[in-house]
Steps between C-alpha positions, in 0.01 A plus 500: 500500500281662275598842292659652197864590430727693220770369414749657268599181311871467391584394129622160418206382737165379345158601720533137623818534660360778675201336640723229622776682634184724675382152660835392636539842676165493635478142559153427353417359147159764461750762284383571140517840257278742337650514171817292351805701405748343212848406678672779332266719659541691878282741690119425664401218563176486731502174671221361744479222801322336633089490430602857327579282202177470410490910426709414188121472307507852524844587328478285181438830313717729620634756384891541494769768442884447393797630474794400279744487233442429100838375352540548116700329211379170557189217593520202706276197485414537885420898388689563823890577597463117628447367140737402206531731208314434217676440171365680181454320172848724438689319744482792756411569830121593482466768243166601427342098572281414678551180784337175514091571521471876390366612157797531220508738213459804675717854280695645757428873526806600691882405486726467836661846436179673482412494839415745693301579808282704285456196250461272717215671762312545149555103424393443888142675401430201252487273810243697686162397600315177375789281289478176342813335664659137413674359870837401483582164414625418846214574646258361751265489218325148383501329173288167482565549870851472523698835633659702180820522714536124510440428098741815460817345755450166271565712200130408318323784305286739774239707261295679749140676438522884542322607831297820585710712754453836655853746512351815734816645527853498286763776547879476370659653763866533361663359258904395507655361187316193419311480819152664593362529867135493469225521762169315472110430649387215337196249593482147556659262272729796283846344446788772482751239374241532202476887496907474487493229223252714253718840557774322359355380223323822406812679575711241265762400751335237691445577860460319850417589843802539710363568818154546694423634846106485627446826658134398584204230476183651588480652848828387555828714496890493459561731762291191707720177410790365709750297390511115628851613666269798683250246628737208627668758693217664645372150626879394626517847725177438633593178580818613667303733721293187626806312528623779757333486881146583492478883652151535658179406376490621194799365361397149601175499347650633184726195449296238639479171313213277477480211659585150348790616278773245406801567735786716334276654265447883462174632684248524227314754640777678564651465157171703378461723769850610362381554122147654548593855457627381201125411341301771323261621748155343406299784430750610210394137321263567256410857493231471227233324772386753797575366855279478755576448883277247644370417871592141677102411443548529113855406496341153685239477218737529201780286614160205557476579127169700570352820287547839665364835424698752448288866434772712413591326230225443281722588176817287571457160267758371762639600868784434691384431875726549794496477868714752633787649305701205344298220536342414136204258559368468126423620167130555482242508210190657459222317443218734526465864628695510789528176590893340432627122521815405537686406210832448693476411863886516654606362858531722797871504492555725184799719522 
């Protein structure tokens, strides 16, 4: 079963879990994501089956939007709510220093009882546009090519190299004693455990991210995801329905099972036919290349891995090619004027 899923991931779980928890309810191993999400982390996570995994070439840059929570008066070495608090050369909890990995040194320009929503919005503009960023030290980032997150759980010195970042968007939304809700629209590769980390240490206080919620990766929505809860029940009342006596044609063909399957075993067909309209519709996937409808003749010739012409789209660097409504047969590329080969070819049975 081929197509593309949001899920709205729960915290505690890492993107991994997901995938695998996603596999055991579908019952097929083809499950990955479109963008990892830190265990504290919840809200959308796109995740795609089946030869729709190889889509994820696509999404490696995407852009992202959050939502969350800024706690103030002190750091931790994880920069996250999940992390230990960092002690100060003063034998406190984090004031003004800076954790494992990130630049020392800096004045603090702000004390804890100075803030303000005002204060802090105006802090939030020094974060906007192109930044010069250093990861966290439990991060996914290499050194010598070992993770920073596994030299930083054995307690050896992380010093990571600032990275280029871009921060679109960064709004304080409200701000409650020592904690600051805070929206954001970051791209690719900006850490807000980071953003978090450097607030505090401008502010004086120390800081750390408390809480984060995805509202959005790319094309992709909150107002799209479904829990894992959502989809295993979905599937089970399907699968109720076929367990019930077929009632006329349709319902039969609806819950009918392919042949060969291993006695006692759920239907597999049925198990997707239960969860399809679940999956983002196809046409919504990657709304930056033009679609175009084609005929069974040129469907034929694409899926043999053959050129096609495609006249009305003599702009578009790359198509998406359908037959019919829903089925996606490949990404295409132009090669010259009108003509397009495919990139991408997927099987018929795309959902």
């Amino acid at each position: 079963m081929n197509g593309v899923i949001i899920v709205d991931k729960p915290a505690g779980f890492t993107s991994h879990d997901v995938v695998n928890r996603m596999r055991r309810i579908l019952g097929q191993h083809s499950v990955g994501h479109l963008g990892t999400l830190d265990p504290l982390a919840t809200g959308v996570l796109p995740l795609v089956t089946g030869s729709l995994t190889r889509l994820a070439q696509f999404y490696t840059t995407s852009e992202k939007t959050y939502e969350g929570v800024i706690r103030f008066g002190f750091a931790t070495d994880t920069y996250d709510a999940d992390g230990e608090p960092v002690e100060s050369d003063l034998g406190t909890a984090n004031v003004g220093t800076a954790a494992p990995g990130c630049p020392e040194g800096r004045r603090p320009d702000l004390s804890l009882t100075d803030l303000s929503l005002e204060t802090l919005q105006n802090l939030a503009t020094r974060f906007l546009g192109l930044i010069e960023q250093v990861p966290p030290p439990f991060s996914a980032k290499k050194i010598h090519g070992v993770p920073a997150y596994k030299l930083a759980r054995k307690r050896k010195e992380v010093v990571l190299k600032p990275v280029q970042v871009e921060i679109k968007e960064f709004v304080i939304l409200a701000v409650e004693g020592e904690r600051a809700n805070f929206r954001a629209r970051v791209a690719s590769g900006t850490y807000m455990r980071s953003v978090a980390h450097e607030m505090g240490q401008l502010v004086g206080s120390g800081a750390h991210l408390e809480s984060l919620r995805r509202t959005a990766v790319a094309e992709f929505e909150i107002t799209q995801a479904h829990t894992l809860e959502e989809i295993e029940g979905h599937i089970k009342d399907h699968l109720k329905v076929c367990d019930s006596e077929p009632v006329g044609k349709d319902h039969a063909n609806l819950c009918e099972s392919e042949p060969g399957g291993t006695p006692g075993e759920e239907p597999a067909v049925s198990r997707h036919e239960g969860i399809t309209d679940l999956f983002v519709h196809p046409r919504q996937l990657l709304p930056q290349f033009p679609s175009v409808t084609a005929d069974d003749a040129t469907t034929a010739r694409i899926r043999a891995g053959r050129p096609v012409n495609l006249p009305d789209l003599s702009r578009a660097r790359q198509v998406k090619v359908f037959h019919g409504q829903r089925e996606l047969v490949a990404i295409a590329t132009r090669v010259a004027g009108t003509l397009f080969h495919p990139k991408i070819v997927f099987p018929a049975d795309t959902v």
